[in-house]
mmCIF file as gemmi writes it, N, C-alpha and C atoms, coordinates in Angstrom:
data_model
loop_
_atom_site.group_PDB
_atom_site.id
_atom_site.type_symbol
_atom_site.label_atom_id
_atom_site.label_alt_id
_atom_site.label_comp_id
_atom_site.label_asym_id
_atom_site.label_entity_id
_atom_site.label_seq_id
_atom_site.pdbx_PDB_ins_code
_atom_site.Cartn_x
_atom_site.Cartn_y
_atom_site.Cartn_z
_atom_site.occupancy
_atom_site.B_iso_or_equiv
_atom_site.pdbx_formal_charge
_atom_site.auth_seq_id
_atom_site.auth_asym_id
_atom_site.pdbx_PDB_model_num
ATOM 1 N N . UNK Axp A 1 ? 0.021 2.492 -13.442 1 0 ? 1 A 1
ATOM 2 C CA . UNK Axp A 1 ? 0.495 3.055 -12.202 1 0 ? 1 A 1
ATOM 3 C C . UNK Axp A 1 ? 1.271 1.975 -11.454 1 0 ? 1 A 1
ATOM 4 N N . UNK Axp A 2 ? 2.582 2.275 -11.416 1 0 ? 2 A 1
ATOM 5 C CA . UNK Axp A 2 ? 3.173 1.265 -10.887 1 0 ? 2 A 1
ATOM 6 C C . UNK Axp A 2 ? 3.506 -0.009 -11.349 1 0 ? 2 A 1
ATOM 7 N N . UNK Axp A 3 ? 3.111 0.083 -12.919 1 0 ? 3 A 1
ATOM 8 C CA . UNK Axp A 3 ? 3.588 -1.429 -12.8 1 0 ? 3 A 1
ATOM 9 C C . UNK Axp A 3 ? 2.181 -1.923 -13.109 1 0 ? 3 A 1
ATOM 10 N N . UNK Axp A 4 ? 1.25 -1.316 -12.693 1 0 ? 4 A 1
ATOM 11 C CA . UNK Axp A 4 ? -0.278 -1.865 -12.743 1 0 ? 4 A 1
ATOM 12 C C . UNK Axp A 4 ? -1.385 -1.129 -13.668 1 0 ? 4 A 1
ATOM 13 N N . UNK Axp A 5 ? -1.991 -2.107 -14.358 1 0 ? 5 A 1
ATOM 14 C CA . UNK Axp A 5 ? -2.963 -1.033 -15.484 1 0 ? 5 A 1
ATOM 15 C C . UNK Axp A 5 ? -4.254 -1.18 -14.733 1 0 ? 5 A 1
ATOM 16 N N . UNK Axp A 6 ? -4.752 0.043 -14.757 1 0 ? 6 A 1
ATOM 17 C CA . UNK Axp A 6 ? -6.096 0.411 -14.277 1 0 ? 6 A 1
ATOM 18 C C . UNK Axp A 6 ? -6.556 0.618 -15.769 1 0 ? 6 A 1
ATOM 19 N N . UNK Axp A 7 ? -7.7 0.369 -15.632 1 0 ? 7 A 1
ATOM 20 C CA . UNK Axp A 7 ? -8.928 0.017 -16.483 1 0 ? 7 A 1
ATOM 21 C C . UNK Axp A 7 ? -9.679 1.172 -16.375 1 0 ? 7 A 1
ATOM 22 N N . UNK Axp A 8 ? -9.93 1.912 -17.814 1 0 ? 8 A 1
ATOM 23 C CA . UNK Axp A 8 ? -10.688 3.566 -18.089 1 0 ? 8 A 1
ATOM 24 C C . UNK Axp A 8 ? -11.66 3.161 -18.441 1 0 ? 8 A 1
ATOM 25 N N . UNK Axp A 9 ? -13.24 3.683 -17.859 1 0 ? 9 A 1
ATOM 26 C CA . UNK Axp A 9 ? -13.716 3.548 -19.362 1 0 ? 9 A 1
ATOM 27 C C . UNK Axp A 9 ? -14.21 4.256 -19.795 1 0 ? 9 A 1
ATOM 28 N N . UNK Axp A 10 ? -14.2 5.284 -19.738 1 0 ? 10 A 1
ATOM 29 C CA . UNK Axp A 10 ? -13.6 6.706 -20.605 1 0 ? 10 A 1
ATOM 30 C C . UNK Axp A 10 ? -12.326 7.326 -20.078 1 0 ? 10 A 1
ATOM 31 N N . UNK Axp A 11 ? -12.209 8.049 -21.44 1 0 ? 11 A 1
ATOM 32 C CA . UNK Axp A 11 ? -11.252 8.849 -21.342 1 0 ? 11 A 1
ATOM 33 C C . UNK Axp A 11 ? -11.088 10.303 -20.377 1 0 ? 11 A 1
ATOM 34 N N . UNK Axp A 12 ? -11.512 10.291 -19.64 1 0 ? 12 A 1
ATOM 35 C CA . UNK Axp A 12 ? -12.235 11.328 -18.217 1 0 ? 12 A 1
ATOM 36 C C . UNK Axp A 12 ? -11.53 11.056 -17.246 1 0 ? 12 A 1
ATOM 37 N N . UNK Axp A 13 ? -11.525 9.491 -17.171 1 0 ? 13 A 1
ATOM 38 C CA . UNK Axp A 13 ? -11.474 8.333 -16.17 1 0 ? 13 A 1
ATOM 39 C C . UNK Axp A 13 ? -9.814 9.04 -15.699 1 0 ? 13 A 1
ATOM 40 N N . UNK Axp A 14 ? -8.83 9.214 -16.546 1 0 ? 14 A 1
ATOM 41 C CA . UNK Axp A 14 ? -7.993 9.32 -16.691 1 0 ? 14 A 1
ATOM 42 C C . UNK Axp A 14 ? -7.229 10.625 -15.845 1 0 ? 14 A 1
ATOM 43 N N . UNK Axp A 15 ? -8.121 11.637 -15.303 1 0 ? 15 A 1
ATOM 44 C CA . UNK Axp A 15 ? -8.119 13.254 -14.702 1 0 ? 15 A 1
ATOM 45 C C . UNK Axp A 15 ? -8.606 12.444 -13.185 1 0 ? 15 A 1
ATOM 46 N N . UNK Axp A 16 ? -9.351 11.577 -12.898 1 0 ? 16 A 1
ATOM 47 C CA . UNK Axp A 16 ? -10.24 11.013 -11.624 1 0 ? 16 A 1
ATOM 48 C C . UNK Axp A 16 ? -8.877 10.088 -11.462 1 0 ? 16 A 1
ATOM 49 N N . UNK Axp A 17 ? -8.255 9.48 -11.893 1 0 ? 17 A 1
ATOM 50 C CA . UNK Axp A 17 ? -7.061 8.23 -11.426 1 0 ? 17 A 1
ATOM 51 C C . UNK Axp A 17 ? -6.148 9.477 -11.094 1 0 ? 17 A 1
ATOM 52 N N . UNK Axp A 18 ? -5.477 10.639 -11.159 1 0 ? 18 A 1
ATOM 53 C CA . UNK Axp A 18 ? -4.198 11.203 -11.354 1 0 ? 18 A 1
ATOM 54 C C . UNK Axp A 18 ? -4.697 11.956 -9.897 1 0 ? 18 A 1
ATOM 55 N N . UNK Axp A 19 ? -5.911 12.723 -9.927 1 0 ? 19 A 1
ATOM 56 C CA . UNK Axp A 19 ? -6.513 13.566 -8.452 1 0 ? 19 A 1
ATOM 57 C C . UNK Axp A 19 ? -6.321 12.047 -7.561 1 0 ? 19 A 1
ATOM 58 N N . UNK Axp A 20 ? -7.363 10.721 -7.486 1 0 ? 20 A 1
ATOM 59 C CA . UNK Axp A 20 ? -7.173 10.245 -6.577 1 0 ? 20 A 1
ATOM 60 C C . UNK Axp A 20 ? -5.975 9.961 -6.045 1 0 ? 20 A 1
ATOM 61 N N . UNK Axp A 21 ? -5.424 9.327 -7.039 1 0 ? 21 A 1
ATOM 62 C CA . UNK Axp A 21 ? -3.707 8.87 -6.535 1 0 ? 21 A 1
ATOM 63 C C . UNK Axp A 21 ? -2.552 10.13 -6.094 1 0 ? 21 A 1
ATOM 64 N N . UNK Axp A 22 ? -2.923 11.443 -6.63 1 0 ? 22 A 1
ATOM 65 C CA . UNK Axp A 22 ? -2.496 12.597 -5.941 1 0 ? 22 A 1
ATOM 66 C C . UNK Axp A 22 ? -3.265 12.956 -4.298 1 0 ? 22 A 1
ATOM 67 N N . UNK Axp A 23 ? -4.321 12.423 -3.834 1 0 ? 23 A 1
ATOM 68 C CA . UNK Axp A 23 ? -4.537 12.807 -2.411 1 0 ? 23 A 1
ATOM 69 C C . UNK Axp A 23 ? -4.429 11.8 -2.024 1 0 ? 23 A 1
ATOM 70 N N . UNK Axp A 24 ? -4.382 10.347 -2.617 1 0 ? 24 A 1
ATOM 71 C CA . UNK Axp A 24 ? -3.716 9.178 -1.602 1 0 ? 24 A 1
ATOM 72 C C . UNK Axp A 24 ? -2.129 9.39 -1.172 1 0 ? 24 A 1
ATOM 73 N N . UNK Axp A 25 ? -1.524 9.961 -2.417 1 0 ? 25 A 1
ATOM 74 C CA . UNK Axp A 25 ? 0.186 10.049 -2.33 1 0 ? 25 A 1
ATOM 75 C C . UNK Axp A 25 ? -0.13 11.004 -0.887 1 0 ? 25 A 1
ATOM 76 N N . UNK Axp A 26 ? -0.64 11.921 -0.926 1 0 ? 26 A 1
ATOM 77 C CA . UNK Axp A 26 ? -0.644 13.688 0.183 1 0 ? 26 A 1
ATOM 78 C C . UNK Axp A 26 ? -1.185 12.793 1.749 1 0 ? 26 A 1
ATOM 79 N N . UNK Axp A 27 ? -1.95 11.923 1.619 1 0 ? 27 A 1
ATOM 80 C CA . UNK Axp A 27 ? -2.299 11.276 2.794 1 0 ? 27 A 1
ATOM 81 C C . UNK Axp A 27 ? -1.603 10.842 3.402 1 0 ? 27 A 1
ATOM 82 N N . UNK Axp A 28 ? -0.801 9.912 2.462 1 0 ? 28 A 1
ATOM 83 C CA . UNK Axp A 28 ? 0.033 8.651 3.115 1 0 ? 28 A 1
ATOM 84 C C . UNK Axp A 28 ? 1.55 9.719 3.632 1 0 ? 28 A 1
ATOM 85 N N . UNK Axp A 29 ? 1.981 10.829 2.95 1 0 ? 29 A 1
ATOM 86 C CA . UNK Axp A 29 ? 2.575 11.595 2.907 1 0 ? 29 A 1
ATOM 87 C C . UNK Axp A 29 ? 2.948 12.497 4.292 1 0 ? 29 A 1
ATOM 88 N N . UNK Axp A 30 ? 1.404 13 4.733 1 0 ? 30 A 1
ATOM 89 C CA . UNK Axp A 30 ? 1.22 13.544 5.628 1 0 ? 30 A 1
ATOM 90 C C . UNK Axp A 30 ? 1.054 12.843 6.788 1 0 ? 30 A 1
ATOM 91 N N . UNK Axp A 31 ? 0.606 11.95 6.847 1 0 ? 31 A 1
ATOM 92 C CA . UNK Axp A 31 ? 0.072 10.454 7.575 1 0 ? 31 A 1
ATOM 93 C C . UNK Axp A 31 ? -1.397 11.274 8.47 1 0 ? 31 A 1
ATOM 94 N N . UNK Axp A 32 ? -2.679 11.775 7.108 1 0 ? 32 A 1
ATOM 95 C CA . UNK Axp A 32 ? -3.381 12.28 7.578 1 0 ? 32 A 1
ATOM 96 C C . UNK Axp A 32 ? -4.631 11.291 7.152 1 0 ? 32 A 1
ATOM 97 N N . UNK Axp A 33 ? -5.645 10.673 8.014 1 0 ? 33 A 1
ATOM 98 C CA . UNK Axp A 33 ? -6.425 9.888 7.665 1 0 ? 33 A 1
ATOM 99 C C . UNK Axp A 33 ? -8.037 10.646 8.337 1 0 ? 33 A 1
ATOM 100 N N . UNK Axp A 34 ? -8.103 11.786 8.286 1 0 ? 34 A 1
ATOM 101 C CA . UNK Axp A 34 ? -9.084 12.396 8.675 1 0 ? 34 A 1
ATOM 102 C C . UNK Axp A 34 ? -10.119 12.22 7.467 1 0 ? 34 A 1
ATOM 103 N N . UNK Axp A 35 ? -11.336 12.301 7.927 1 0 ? 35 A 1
ATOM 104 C CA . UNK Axp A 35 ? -12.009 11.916 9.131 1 0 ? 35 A 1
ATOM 105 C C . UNK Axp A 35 ? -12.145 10.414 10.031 1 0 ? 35 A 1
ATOM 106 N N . UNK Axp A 36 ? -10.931 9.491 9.168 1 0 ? 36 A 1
ATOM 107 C CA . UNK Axp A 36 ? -11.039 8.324 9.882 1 0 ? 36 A 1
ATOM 108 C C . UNK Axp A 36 ? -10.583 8.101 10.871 1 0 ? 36 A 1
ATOM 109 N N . UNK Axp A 37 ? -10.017 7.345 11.896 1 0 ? 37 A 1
ATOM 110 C CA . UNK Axp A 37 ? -9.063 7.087 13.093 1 0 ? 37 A 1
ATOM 111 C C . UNK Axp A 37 ? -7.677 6.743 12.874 1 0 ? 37 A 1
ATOM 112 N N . UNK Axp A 38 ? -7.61 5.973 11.87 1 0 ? 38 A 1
ATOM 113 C CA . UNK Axp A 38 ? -6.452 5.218 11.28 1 0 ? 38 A 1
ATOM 114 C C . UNK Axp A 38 ? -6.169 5.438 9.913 1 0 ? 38 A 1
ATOM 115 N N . UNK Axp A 39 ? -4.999 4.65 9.54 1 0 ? 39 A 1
ATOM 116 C CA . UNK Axp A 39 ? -5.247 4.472 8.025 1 0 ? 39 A 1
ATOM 117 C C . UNK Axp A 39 ? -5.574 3.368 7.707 1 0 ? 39 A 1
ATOM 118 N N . UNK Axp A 40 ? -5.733 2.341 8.831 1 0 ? 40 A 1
ATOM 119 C CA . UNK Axp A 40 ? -6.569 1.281 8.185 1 0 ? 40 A 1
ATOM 120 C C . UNK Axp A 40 ? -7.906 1.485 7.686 1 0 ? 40 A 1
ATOM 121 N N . UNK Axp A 41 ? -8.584 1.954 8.954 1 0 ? 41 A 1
ATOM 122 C CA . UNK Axp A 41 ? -10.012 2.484 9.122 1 0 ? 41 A 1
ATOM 123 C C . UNK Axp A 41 ? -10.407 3.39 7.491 1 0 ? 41 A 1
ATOM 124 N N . UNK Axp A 42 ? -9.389 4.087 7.25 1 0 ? 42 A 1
ATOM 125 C CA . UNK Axp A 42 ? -9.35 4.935 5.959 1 0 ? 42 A 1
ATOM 126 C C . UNK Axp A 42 ? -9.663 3.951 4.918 1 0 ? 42 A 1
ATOM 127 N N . UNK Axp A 43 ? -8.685 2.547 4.505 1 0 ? 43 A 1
ATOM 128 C CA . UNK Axp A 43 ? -8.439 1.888 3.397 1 0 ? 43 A 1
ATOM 129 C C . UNK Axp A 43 ? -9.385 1.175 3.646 1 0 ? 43 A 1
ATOM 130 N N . UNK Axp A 44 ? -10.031 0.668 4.778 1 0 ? 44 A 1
ATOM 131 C CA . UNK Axp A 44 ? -11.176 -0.203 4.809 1 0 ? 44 A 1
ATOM 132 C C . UNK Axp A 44 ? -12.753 0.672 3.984 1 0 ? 44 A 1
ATOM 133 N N . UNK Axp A 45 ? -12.734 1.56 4.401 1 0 ? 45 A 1
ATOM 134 C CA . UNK Axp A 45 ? -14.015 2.603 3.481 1 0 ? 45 A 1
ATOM 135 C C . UNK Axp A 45 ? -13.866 2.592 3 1 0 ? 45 A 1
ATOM 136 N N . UNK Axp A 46 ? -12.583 3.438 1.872 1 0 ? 46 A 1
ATOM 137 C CA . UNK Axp A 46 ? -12.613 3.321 0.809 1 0 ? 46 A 1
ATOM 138 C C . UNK Axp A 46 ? -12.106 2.2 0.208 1 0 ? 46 A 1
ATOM 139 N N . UNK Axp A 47 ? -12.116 0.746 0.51 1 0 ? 47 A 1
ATOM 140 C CA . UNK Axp A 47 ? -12.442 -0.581 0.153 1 0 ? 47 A 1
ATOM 141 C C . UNK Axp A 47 ? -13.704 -0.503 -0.527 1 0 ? 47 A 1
ATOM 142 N N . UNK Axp A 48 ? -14.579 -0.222 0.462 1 0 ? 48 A 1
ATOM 143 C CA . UNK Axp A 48 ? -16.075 -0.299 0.49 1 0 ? 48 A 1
ATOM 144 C C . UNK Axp A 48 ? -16.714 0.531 -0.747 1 0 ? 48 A 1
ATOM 145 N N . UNK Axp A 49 ? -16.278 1.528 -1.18 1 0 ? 49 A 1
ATOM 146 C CA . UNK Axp A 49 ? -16.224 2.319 -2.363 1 0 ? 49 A 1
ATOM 147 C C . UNK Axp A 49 ? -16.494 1.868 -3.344 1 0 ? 49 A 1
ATOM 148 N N . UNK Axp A 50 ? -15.42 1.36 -4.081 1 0 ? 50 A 1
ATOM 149 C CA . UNK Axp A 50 ? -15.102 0.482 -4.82 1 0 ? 50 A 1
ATOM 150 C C . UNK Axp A 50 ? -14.778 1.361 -5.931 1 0 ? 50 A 1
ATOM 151 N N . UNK Axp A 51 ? -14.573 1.107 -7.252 1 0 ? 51 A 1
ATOM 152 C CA . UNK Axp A 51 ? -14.172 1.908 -8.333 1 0 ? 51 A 1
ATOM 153 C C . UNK Axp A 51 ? -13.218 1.998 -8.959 1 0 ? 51 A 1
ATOM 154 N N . UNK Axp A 52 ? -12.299 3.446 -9.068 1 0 ? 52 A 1
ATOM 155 C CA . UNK Axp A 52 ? -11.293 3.982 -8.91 1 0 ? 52 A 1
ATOM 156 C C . UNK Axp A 52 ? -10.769 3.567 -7.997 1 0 ? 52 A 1
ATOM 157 N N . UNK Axp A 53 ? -10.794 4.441 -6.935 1 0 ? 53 A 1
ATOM 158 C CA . UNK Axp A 53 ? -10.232 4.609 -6.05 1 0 ? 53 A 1
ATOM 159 C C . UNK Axp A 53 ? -9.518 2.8 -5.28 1 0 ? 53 A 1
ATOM 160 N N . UNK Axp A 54 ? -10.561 2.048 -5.503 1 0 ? 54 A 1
ATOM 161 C CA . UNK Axp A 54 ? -10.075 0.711 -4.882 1 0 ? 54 A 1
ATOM 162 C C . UNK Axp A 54 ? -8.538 0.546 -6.308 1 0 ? 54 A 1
ATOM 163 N N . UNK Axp A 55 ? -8.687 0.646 -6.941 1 0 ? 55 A 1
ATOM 164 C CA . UNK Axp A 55 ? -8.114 0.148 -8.349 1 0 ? 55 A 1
ATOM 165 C C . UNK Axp A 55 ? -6.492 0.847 -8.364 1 0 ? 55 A 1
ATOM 166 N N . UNK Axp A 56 ? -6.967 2.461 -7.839 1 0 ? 56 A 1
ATOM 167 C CA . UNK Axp A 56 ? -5.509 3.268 -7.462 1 0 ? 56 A 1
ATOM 168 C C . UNK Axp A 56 ? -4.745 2.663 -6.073 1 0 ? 56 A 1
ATOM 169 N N . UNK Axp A 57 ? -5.663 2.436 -5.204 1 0 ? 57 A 1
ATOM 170 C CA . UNK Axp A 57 ? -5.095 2.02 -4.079 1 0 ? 57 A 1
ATOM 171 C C . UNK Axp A 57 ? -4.607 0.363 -4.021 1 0 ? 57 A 1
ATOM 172 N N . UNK Axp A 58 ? -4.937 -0.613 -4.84 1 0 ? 58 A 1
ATOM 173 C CA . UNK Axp A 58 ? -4.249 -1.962 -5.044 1 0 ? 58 A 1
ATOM 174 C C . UNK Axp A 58 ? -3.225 -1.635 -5.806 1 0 ? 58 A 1
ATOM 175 N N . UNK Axp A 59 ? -3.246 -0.478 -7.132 1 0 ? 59 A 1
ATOM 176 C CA . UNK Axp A 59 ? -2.094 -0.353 -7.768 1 0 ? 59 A 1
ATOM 177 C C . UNK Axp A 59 ? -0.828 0.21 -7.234 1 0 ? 59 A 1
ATOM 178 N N . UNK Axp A 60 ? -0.952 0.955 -5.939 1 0 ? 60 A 1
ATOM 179 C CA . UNK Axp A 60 ? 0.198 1.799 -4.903 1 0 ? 60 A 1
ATOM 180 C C . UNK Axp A 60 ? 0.149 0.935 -4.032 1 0 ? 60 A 1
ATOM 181 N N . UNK Axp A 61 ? -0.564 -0.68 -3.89 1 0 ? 61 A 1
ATOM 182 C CA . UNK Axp A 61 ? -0.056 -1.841 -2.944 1 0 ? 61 A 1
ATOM 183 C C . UNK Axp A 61 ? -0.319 -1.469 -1.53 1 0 ? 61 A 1
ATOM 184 N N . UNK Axp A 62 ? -1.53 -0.99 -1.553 1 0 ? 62 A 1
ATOM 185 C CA . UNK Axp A 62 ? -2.026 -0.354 -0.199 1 0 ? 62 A 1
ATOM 186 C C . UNK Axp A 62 ? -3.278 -1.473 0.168 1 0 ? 62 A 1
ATOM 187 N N . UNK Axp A 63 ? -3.788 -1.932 -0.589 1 0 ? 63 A 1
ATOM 188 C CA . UNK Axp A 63 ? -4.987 -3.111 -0.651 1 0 ? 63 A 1
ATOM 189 C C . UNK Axp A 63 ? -4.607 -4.512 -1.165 1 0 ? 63 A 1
């Protein structure tokens, strides 16, 4: 993604990277960060997460 390889480890993994990075694209898109305040406030939680989702969001250079 981008230039950046995210790490599967299964092949599943692969349907969970395409949804997350499809409602991060719709977020940043919409500039909708509900239920957070911000979109910092947003990227800071799901910092906290960790996973995927941290892995999609360093690869779209958001973290």
């Amino acid at each position: 993604m981008n230039g950046q390889i995210i790490r599967l480890s299964v092949p599943s993994d692969q349907a969970v990277v395409e949804r997350v990075a499809a409602l991060i694209d719709r977020r940043v898109a919409e500039d909708d960060w509900r239920p957070h305040s911000s979109r910092e406030a947003a990227l800071n939680c799901w910092a906290k997460l960790g996973g995927i989702r941290v892995a999609v969001l360093k690869a779209k250079g958001l973290l």
